[in-house]
Amino acid sequence: MELLEYHFDNLSGNLYYDEKNNTYEMFSGIGKPKHLNYLTFKELFKNINNRKDLIFLETGIASAGTNSTYLFDHYIRKYGGRFWSVDINRNLVDSHKGNMCSATSLVCDDSVNFLKNWIKENPNKQPDVIYLDSYDLDWYDPQPSAMHGLNEYLTLSPVLKKNSLLLNFFFFNPFIYL
Protein backbone atom coordinates (compact mmCIF):
# COMPACT_ATOMS: atom_id res chain seq x y z
CA MET A 1 0.00 0.00 0.00
CA GLU A 2 2.96 2.32 0.46
CA LEU A 3 3.41 2.53 -3.34
CA LEU A 4 -0.23 3.50 -3.72
CA GLU A 5 -0.14 6.12 -0.97
CA TYR A 6 3.09 7.65 -2.22
CA HIS A 7 1.74 7.78 -5.77
CA PHE A 8 -1.59 9.34 -4.86
CA ASP A 9 -0.04 11.81 -2.41
CA ASN A 10 1.35 13.51 -5.50
CA LEU A 11 -2.10 13.78 -7.13
CA SER A 12 -5.01 15.90 -6.07
CA GLY A 13 -8.58 16.21 -7.17
CA ASN A 14 -12.19 16.58 -6.14
CA LEU A 15 -12.36 13.75 -3.61
CA TYR A 16 -11.65 14.94 -0.08
CA TYR A 17 -10.63 12.87 2.93
CA ASP A 18 -11.82 14.28 6.24
CA GLU A 19 -9.48 12.78 8.86
CA LYS A 20 -11.64 13.96 11.75
CA ASN A 21 -14.68 11.99 10.55
CA ASN A 22 -12.75 9.35 8.55
CA THR A 23 -14.93 10.04 5.50
CA TYR A 24 -14.49 10.73 1.80
CA GLU A 25 -16.71 13.27 0.06
CA MET A 26 -16.75 14.62 -3.48
CA PHE A 27 -16.38 18.40 -3.86
CA SER A 28 -16.65 19.10 -0.10
CA GLY A 29 -13.38 21.00 0.17
CA ILE A 30 -13.03 19.59 3.70
CA GLY A 31 -9.86 17.66 4.38
CA LYS A 32 -7.06 16.45 2.16
CA PRO A 33 -7.75 16.47 -1.59
CA LYS A 34 -7.42 13.11 -3.32
CA HIS A 35 -7.76 12.03 -6.92
CA LEU A 36 -11.20 10.80 -7.97
CA ASN A 37 -9.85 7.28 -8.60
CA TYR A 38 -8.00 6.95 -5.29
CA LEU A 39 -10.54 4.67 -3.61
CA THR A 40 -10.76 2.37 -6.63
CA PHE A 41 -6.99 1.95 -6.76
CA LYS A 42 -6.87 1.54 -2.97
CA GLU A 43 -9.26 -1.40 -3.32
CA LEU A 44 -7.12 -2.84 -6.13
CA PHE A 45 -3.95 -2.64 -4.05
CA LYS A 46 -5.73 -4.17 -1.07
CA ASN A 47 -6.63 -7.13 -3.30
CA ILE A 48 -3.23 -7.65 -4.89
CA ASN A 49 -1.60 -7.22 -1.45
CA ASN A 50 2.04 -7.12 -2.56
CA ARG A 51 1.71 -10.34 -4.57
CA LYS A 52 4.73 -11.14 -6.68
CA ASP A 53 5.08 -11.73 -10.42
CA LEU A 54 1.66 -10.47 -11.51
CA ILE A 55 0.76 -9.77 -15.12
CA PHE A 56 -0.71 -6.29 -15.71
CA LEU A 57 -2.42 -5.08 -18.88
CA GLU A 58 -3.41 -1.44 -19.33
CA THR A 59 -5.12 0.28 -22.24
CA GLY A 60 -4.40 3.99 -22.37
CA ILE A 61 -0.92 5.14 -21.28
CA ALA A 62 -0.74 7.78 -18.54
CA SER A 63 -1.32 11.22 -19.98
CA ALA A 64 -3.24 12.90 -17.16
CA GLY A 65 -5.13 11.90 -14.09
CA THR A 66 -3.92 8.89 -12.13
CA ASN A 67 -0.67 8.30 -14.05
CA SER A 68 -1.48 4.62 -13.61
CA THR A 69 1.24 3.56 -16.04
CA TYR A 70 3.85 4.78 -13.56
CA LEU A 71 2.05 3.19 -10.62
CA PHE A 72 1.96 -0.22 -12.34
CA ASP A 73 5.56 0.12 -13.51
CA HIS A 74 6.68 0.85 -9.94
CA TYR A 75 4.74 -2.17 -8.69
CA ILE A 76 6.50 -4.41 -11.22
CA ARG A 77 9.89 -2.94 -10.27
CA LYS A 78 9.27 -3.80 -6.63
CA TYR A 79 7.45 -7.14 -6.85
CA GLY A 80 8.37 -8.56 -10.25
CA GLY A 81 6.04 -9.63 -13.03
CA ARG A 82 5.24 -8.12 -16.40
CA PHE A 83 3.33 -5.04 -17.49
CA TRP A 84 2.04 -4.07 -20.93
CA SER A 85 0.39 -0.75 -21.71
CA VAL A 86 -0.97 0.33 -25.08
CA ASP A 87 -1.95 3.67 -26.56
CA ILE A 88 -2.78 4.79 -30.07
CA ASN A 89 -0.79 8.04 -29.63
CA ARG A 90 2.81 7.45 -30.80
CA ASN A 91 4.12 10.64 -29.14
CA LEU A 92 2.66 9.58 -25.80
CA VAL A 93 4.19 6.10 -26.05
CA ASP A 94 7.60 7.46 -27.03
CA SER A 95 7.61 10.14 -24.32
CA HIS A 96 7.15 7.56 -21.53
CA LYS A 97 9.27 4.63 -22.80
CA GLY A 98 12.55 5.85 -21.30
CA ASN A 99 11.02 6.03 -17.82
CA MET A 100 9.94 2.39 -17.60
CA CYS A 101 11.72 -0.69 -16.28
CA SER A 102 12.70 -3.57 -18.56
CA ALA A 103 9.65 -5.63 -17.50
CA THR A 104 7.31 -2.93 -18.83
CA SER A 105 6.37 -2.77 -22.50
CA LEU A 106 4.71 0.31 -23.98
CA VAL A 107 3.08 -0.32 -27.35
CA CYS A 108 1.61 2.01 -29.95
CA ASP A 109 -1.52 0.41 -31.40
CA ASP A 110 -5.29 0.40 -31.21
CA SER A 111 -6.07 -1.26 -27.88
CA VAL A 112 -8.46 -3.90 -29.26
CA ASN A 113 -5.94 -4.90 -31.93
CA PHE A 114 -3.16 -4.97 -29.33
CA LEU A 115 -5.20 -7.20 -27.01
CA LYS A 116 -5.95 -9.66 -29.83
CA ASN A 117 -2.24 -9.84 -30.68
CA TRP A 118 -1.23 -10.10 -27.01
CA ILE A 119 -3.48 -13.14 -26.58
CA LYS A 120 -2.00 -14.82 -29.69
CA GLU A 121 1.60 -14.05 -28.67
CA ASN A 122 1.10 -15.13 -25.03
CA PRO A 123 -1.02 -18.28 -25.24
CA ASN A 124 -0.02 -19.49 -21.77
CA LYS A 125 -0.42 -16.17 -19.96
CA GLN A 126 -3.49 -14.85 -18.22
CA PRO A 127 -3.62 -11.30 -16.90
CA ASP A 128 -3.98 -10.78 -13.15
CA VAL A 129 -4.79 -7.05 -13.32
CA ILE A 130 -6.42 -5.27 -16.24
CA TYR A 131 -7.05 -1.54 -16.41
CA LEU A 132 -9.22 -0.52 -19.38
CA ASP A 133 -9.00 3.23 -19.82
CA SER A 134 -8.06 3.88 -23.44
CA TYR A 135 -10.94 5.87 -24.88
CA ASP A 136 -11.65 9.27 -23.36
CA LEU A 137 -15.25 9.63 -22.33
CA ASP A 138 -17.29 12.40 -23.97
CA TRP A 139 -20.19 13.02 -21.56
CA TYR A 140 -22.26 14.41 -24.45
CA ASP A 141 -21.65 11.32 -26.58
CA PRO A 142 -20.68 8.42 -24.28
CA GLN A 143 -21.53 5.57 -26.64
CA PRO A 144 -18.21 5.43 -28.60
CA SER A 145 -16.21 5.14 -25.38
CA ALA A 146 -18.59 2.54 -23.95
CA MET A 147 -18.51 0.46 -27.14
CA HIS A 148 -14.72 0.59 -27.31
CA GLY A 149 -14.50 -0.54 -23.67
CA LEU A 150 -16.97 -3.33 -24.35
CA ASN A 151 -14.89 -4.49 -27.33
CA GLU A 152 -11.75 -4.50 -25.16
CA TYR A 153 -13.56 -6.59 -22.54
CA LEU A 154 -14.99 -9.02 -25.11
CA THR A 155 -11.54 -9.45 -26.64
CA LEU A 156 -10.03 -10.29 -23.25
CA SER A 157 -12.86 -12.42 -21.89
CA PRO A 158 -11.47 -15.77 -23.20
CA VAL A 159 -8.22 -15.34 -21.22
CA LEU A 160 -9.67 -13.99 -18.00
CA LYS A 161 -9.29 -16.29 -15.05
CA LYS A 162 -10.95 -16.60 -11.70
CA ASN A 163 -9.69 -13.80 -9.47
CA SER A 164 -8.54 -11.59 -12.34
CA LEU A 165 -9.07 -7.98 -11.35
CA LEU A 166 -10.59 -5.66 -13.93
CA LEU A 167 -10.77 -1.90 -13.57
CA ASN A 168 -12.96 -0.32 -16.20
CA PHE A 169 -14.13 3.28 -16.32
CA PHE A 170 -16.42 2.94 -19.35
CA PHE A 171 -19.46 1.45 -17.71
CA PHE A 172 -19.56 3.52 -14.52
CA ASN A 173 -18.68 0.46 -12.44
CA PRO A 174 -14.99 1.05 -11.88
CA PHE A 175 -14.10 -2.22 -10.18
CA ILE A 176 -15.15 -5.68 -11.25
CA TYR A 177 -14.12 -9.01 -9.72
CA LEU A 178 -14.04 -12.01 -11.99
PDB file of C-alpha atoms in Angstrom, residues 46-164:
ATOM      1  CA  LYS A  46      -5.730  -4.175  -1.067  1.00  0.00           C
ATOM      2  CA  ASN A  47      -6.635  -7.127  -3.302  1.00  0.00           C
ATOM      3  CA  ILE A  48      -3.230  -7.647  -4.886  1.00  0.00           C
ATOM      4  CA  ASN A  49      -1.604  -7.221  -1.454  1.00  0.00           C
ATOM      5  CA  ASN A  50       2.045  -7.115  -2.563  1.00  0.00           C
ATOM      6  CA  ARG A  51       1.715 -10.344  -4.568  1.00  0.00           C
ATOM      7  CA  LYS A  52       4.727 -11.144  -6.684  1.00  0.00           C
ATOM      8  CA  ASP A  53       5.084 -11.734 -10.423  1.00  0.00           C
ATOM      9  CA  LEU A  54       1.665 -10.467 -11.515  1.00  0.00           C
ATOM     10  CA  ILE A  55       0.760  -9.766 -15.124  1.00  0.00           C
ATOM     11  CA  PHE A  56      -0.713  -6.294 -15.706  1.00  0.00           C
ATOM     12  CA  LEU A  57      -2.419  -5.077 -18.877  1.00  0.00           C
ATOM     13  CA  GLU A  58      -3.413  -1.444 -19.333  1.00  0.00           C
ATOM     14  CA  THR A  59      -5.123   0.278 -22.235  1.00  0.00           C
ATOM     15  CA  GLY A  60      -4.397   3.989 -22.367  1.00  0.00           C
ATOM     16  CA  ILE A  61      -0.921   5.144 -21.284  1.00  0.00           C
ATOM     17  CA  ALA A  62      -0.745   7.777 -18.539  1.00  0.00           C
ATOM     18  CA  SER A  63      -1.322  11.216 -19.980  1.00  0.00           C
ATOM     19  CA  ALA A  64      -3.237  12.896 -17.164  1.00  0.00           C
ATOM     20  CA  GLY A  65      -5.127  11.900 -14.091  1.00  0.00           C
ATOM     21  CA  THR A  66      -3.916   8.889 -12.130  1.00  0.00           C
ATOM     22  CA  ASN A  67      -0.672   8.299 -14.046  1.00  0.00           C
ATOM     23  CA  SER A  68      -1.485   4.624 -13.609  1.00  0.00           C
ATOM     24  CA  THR A  69       1.242   3.564 -16.037  1.00  0.00           C
ATOM     25  CA  TYR A  70       3.849   4.782 -13.562  1.00  0.00           C
ATOM     26  CA  LEU A  71       2.051   3.190 -10.622  1.00  0.00           C
ATOM     27  CA  PHE A  72       1.956  -0.221 -12.342  1.00  0.00           C
ATOM     28  CA  ASP A  73       5.563   0.121 -13.512  1.00  0.00           C
ATOM     29  CA  HIS A  74       6.679   0.847  -9.943  1.00  0.00           C
ATOM     30  CA  TYR A  75       4.741  -2.171  -8.689  1.00  0.00           C
ATOM     31  CA  ILE A  76       6.504  -4.413 -11.216  1.00  0.00           C
ATOM     32  CA  ARG A  77       9.889  -2.942 -10.268  1.00  0.00           C
ATOM     33  CA  LYS A  78       9.270  -3.804  -6.627  1.00  0.00           C
ATOM     34  CA  TYR A  79       7.448  -7.137  -6.845  1.00  0.00           C
ATOM     35  CA  GLY A  80       8.372  -8.559 -10.251  1.00  0.00           C
ATOM     36  CA  GLY A  81       6.042  -9.633 -13.032  1.00  0.00           C
ATOM     37  CA  ARG A  82       5.245  -8.116 -16.405  1.00  0.00           C
ATOM     38  CA  PHE A  83       3.334  -5.037 -17.492  1.00  0.00           C
ATOM     39  CA  TRP A  84       2.040  -4.074 -20.931  1.00  0.00           C
ATOM     40  CA  SER A  85       0.393  -0.749 -21.714  1.00  0.00           C
ATOM     41  CA  VAL A  86      -0.968   0.329 -25.079  1.00  0.00           C
ATOM     42  CA  ASP A  87      -1.946   3.675 -26.558  1.00  0.00           C
ATOM     43  CA  ILE A  88      -2.777   4.794 -30.068  1.00  0.00           C
ATOM     44  CA  ASN A  89      -0.793   8.039 -29.631  1.00  0.00           C
ATOM     45  CA  ARG A  90       2.806   7.448 -30.804  1.00  0.00           C
ATOM     46  CA  ASN A  91       4.124  10.640 -29.140  1.00  0.00           C
ATOM     47  CA  LEU A  92       2.662   9.577 -25.803  1.00  0.00           C
ATOM     48  CA  VAL A  93       4.187   6.100 -26.055  1.00  0.00           C
ATOM     49  CA  ASP A  94       7.600   7.461 -27.030  1.00  0.00           C
ATOM     50  CA  SER A  95       7.612  10.138 -24.319  1.00  0.00           C
ATOM     51  CA  HIS A  96       7.153   7.555 -21.528  1.00  0.00           C
ATOM     52  CA  LYS A  97       9.273   4.634 -22.801  1.00  0.00           C
ATOM     53  CA  GLY A  98      12.550   5.854 -21.301  1.00  0.00           C
ATOM     54  CA  ASN A  99      11.020   6.035 -17.821  1.00  0.00           C
ATOM     55  CA  MET A 100       9.938   2.389 -17.602  1.00  0.00           C
ATOM     56  CA  CYS A 101      11.722  -0.692 -16.279  1.00  0.00           C
ATOM     57  CA  SER A 102      12.704  -3.571 -18.561  1.00  0.00           C
ATOM     58  CA  ALA A 103       9.645  -5.631 -17.501  1.00  0.00           C
ATOM     59  CA  THR A 104       7.309  -2.925 -18.829  1.00  0.00           C
ATOM     60  CA  SER A 105       6.365  -2.770 -22.503  1.00  0.00           C
ATOM     61  CA  LEU A 106       4.713   0.307 -23.984  1.00  0.00           C
ATOM     62  CA  VAL A 107       3.080  -0.320 -27.347  1.00  0.00           C
ATOM     63  CA  CYS A 108       1.609   2.012 -29.953  1.00  0.00           C
ATOM     64  CA  ASP A 109      -1.520   0.409 -31.399  1.00  0.00           C
ATOM     65  CA  ASP A 110      -5.290   0.397 -31.207  1.00  0.00           C
ATOM     66  CA  SER A 111      -6.069  -1.261 -27.878  1.00  0.00           C
ATOM     67  CA  VAL A 112      -8.460  -3.902 -29.261  1.00  0.00           C
ATOM     68  CA  ASN A 113      -5.937  -4.902 -31.931  1.00  0.00           C
ATOM     69  CA  PHE A 114      -3.155  -4.965 -29.331  1.00  0.00           C
ATOM     70  CA  LEU A 115      -5.199  -7.203 -27.005  1.00  0.00           C
ATOM     71  CA  LYS A 116      -5.946  -9.658 -29.834  1.00  0.00           C
ATOM     72  CA  ASN A 117      -2.241  -9.844 -30.679  1.00  0.00           C
ATOM     73  CA  TRP A 118      -1.232 -10.101 -27.008  1.00  0.00           C
ATOM     74  CA  ILE A 119      -3.479 -13.138 -26.581  1.00  0.00           C
ATOM     75  CA  LYS A 120      -1.998 -14.820 -29.690  1.00  0.00           C
ATOM     76  CA  GLU A 121       1.600 -14.049 -28.667  1.00  0.00           C
ATOM     77  CA  ASN A 122       1.100 -15.126 -25.033  1.00  0.00           C
ATOM     78  CA  PRO A 123      -1.021 -18.281 -25.237  1.00  0.00           C
ATOM     79  CA  ASN A 124      -0.022 -19.492 -21.772  1.00  0.00           C
ATOM     80  CA  LYS A 125      -0.417 -16.173 -19.961  1.00  0.00           C
ATOM     81  CA  GLN A 126      -3.494 -14.849 -18.224  1.00  0.00           C
ATOM     82  CA  PRO A 127      -3.620 -11.301 -16.899  1.00  0.00           C
ATOM     83  CA  ASP A 128      -3.977 -10.777 -13.148  1.00  0.00           C
ATOM     84  CA  VAL A 129      -4.795  -7.051 -13.320  1.00  0.00           C
ATOM     85  CA  ILE A 130      -6.421  -5.267 -16.244  1.00  0.00           C
ATOM     86  CA  TYR A 131      -7.047  -1.539 -16.415  1.00  0.00           C
ATOM     87  CA  LEU A 132      -9.224  -0.521 -19.383  1.00  0.00           C
ATOM     88  CA  ASP A 133      -8.997   3.229 -19.815  1.00  0.00           C
ATOM     89  CA  SER A 134      -8.061   3.883 -23.435  1.00  0.00           C
ATOM     90  CA  TYR A 135     -10.938   5.871 -24.879  1.00  0.00           C
ATOM     91  CA  ASP A 136     -11.648   9.270 -23.363  1.00  0.00           C
ATOM     92  CA  LEU A 137     -15.254   9.635 -22.327  1.00  0.00           C
ATOM     93  CA  ASP A 138     -17.290  12.396 -23.970  1.00  0.00           C
ATOM     94  CA  TRP A 139     -20.186  13.017 -21.561  1.00  0.00           C
ATOM     95  CA  TYR A 140     -22.265  14.410 -24.448  1.00  0.00           C
ATOM     96  CA  ASP A 141     -21.650  11.317 -26.582  1.00  0.00           C
ATOM     97  CA  PRO A 142     -20.675   8.424 -24.279  1.00  0.00           C
ATOM     98  CA  GLN A 143     -21.529   5.570 -26.645  1.00  0.00           C
ATOM     99  CA  PRO A 144     -18.211   5.425 -28.599  1.00  0.00           C
ATOM    100  CA  SER A 145     -16.212   5.142 -25.378  1.00  0.00           C
ATOM    101  CA  ALA A 146     -18.591   2.537 -23.952  1.00  0.00           C
ATOM    102  CA  MET A 147     -18.505   0.463 -27.137  1.00  0.00           C
ATOM    103  CA  HIS A 148     -14.717   0.588 -27.305  1.00  0.00           C
ATOM    104  CA  GLY A 149     -14.502  -0.537 -23.668  1.00  0.00           C
ATOM    105  CA  LEU A 150     -16.966  -3.325 -24.346  1.00  0.00           C
ATOM    106  CA  ASN A 151     -14.888  -4.485 -27.328  1.00  0.00           C
ATOM    107  CA  GLU A 152     -11.752  -4.498 -25.159  1.00  0.00           C
ATOM    108  CA  TYR A 153     -13.560  -6.586 -22.544  1.00  0.00           C
ATOM    109  CA  LEU A 154     -14.991  -9.021 -25.109  1.00  0.00           C
ATOM    110  CA  THR A 155     -11.545  -9.454 -26.641  1.00  0.00           C
ATOM    111  CA  LEU A 156     -10.030 -10.294 -23.255  1.00  0.00           C
ATOM    112  CA  SER A 157     -12.858 -12.420 -21.894  1.00  0.00           C
ATOM    113  CA  PRO A 158     -11.474 -15.773 -23.195  1.00  0.00           C
ATOM    114  CA  VAL A 159      -8.223 -15.338 -21.217  1.00  0.00           C
ATOM    115  CA  LEU A 160      -9.673 -13.994 -17.998  1.00  0.00           C
ATOM    116  CA  LYS A 161      -9.294 -16.292 -15.046  1.00  0.00           C
ATOM    117  CA  LYS A 162     -10.954 -16.602 -11.697  1.00  0.00           C
ATOM    118  CA  ASN A 163      -9.694 -13.797  -9.466  1.00  0.00           C
ATOM    119  CA  SER A 164      -8.539 -11.588 -12.339  1.00  0.00           C
TER     120      SER A 164
END
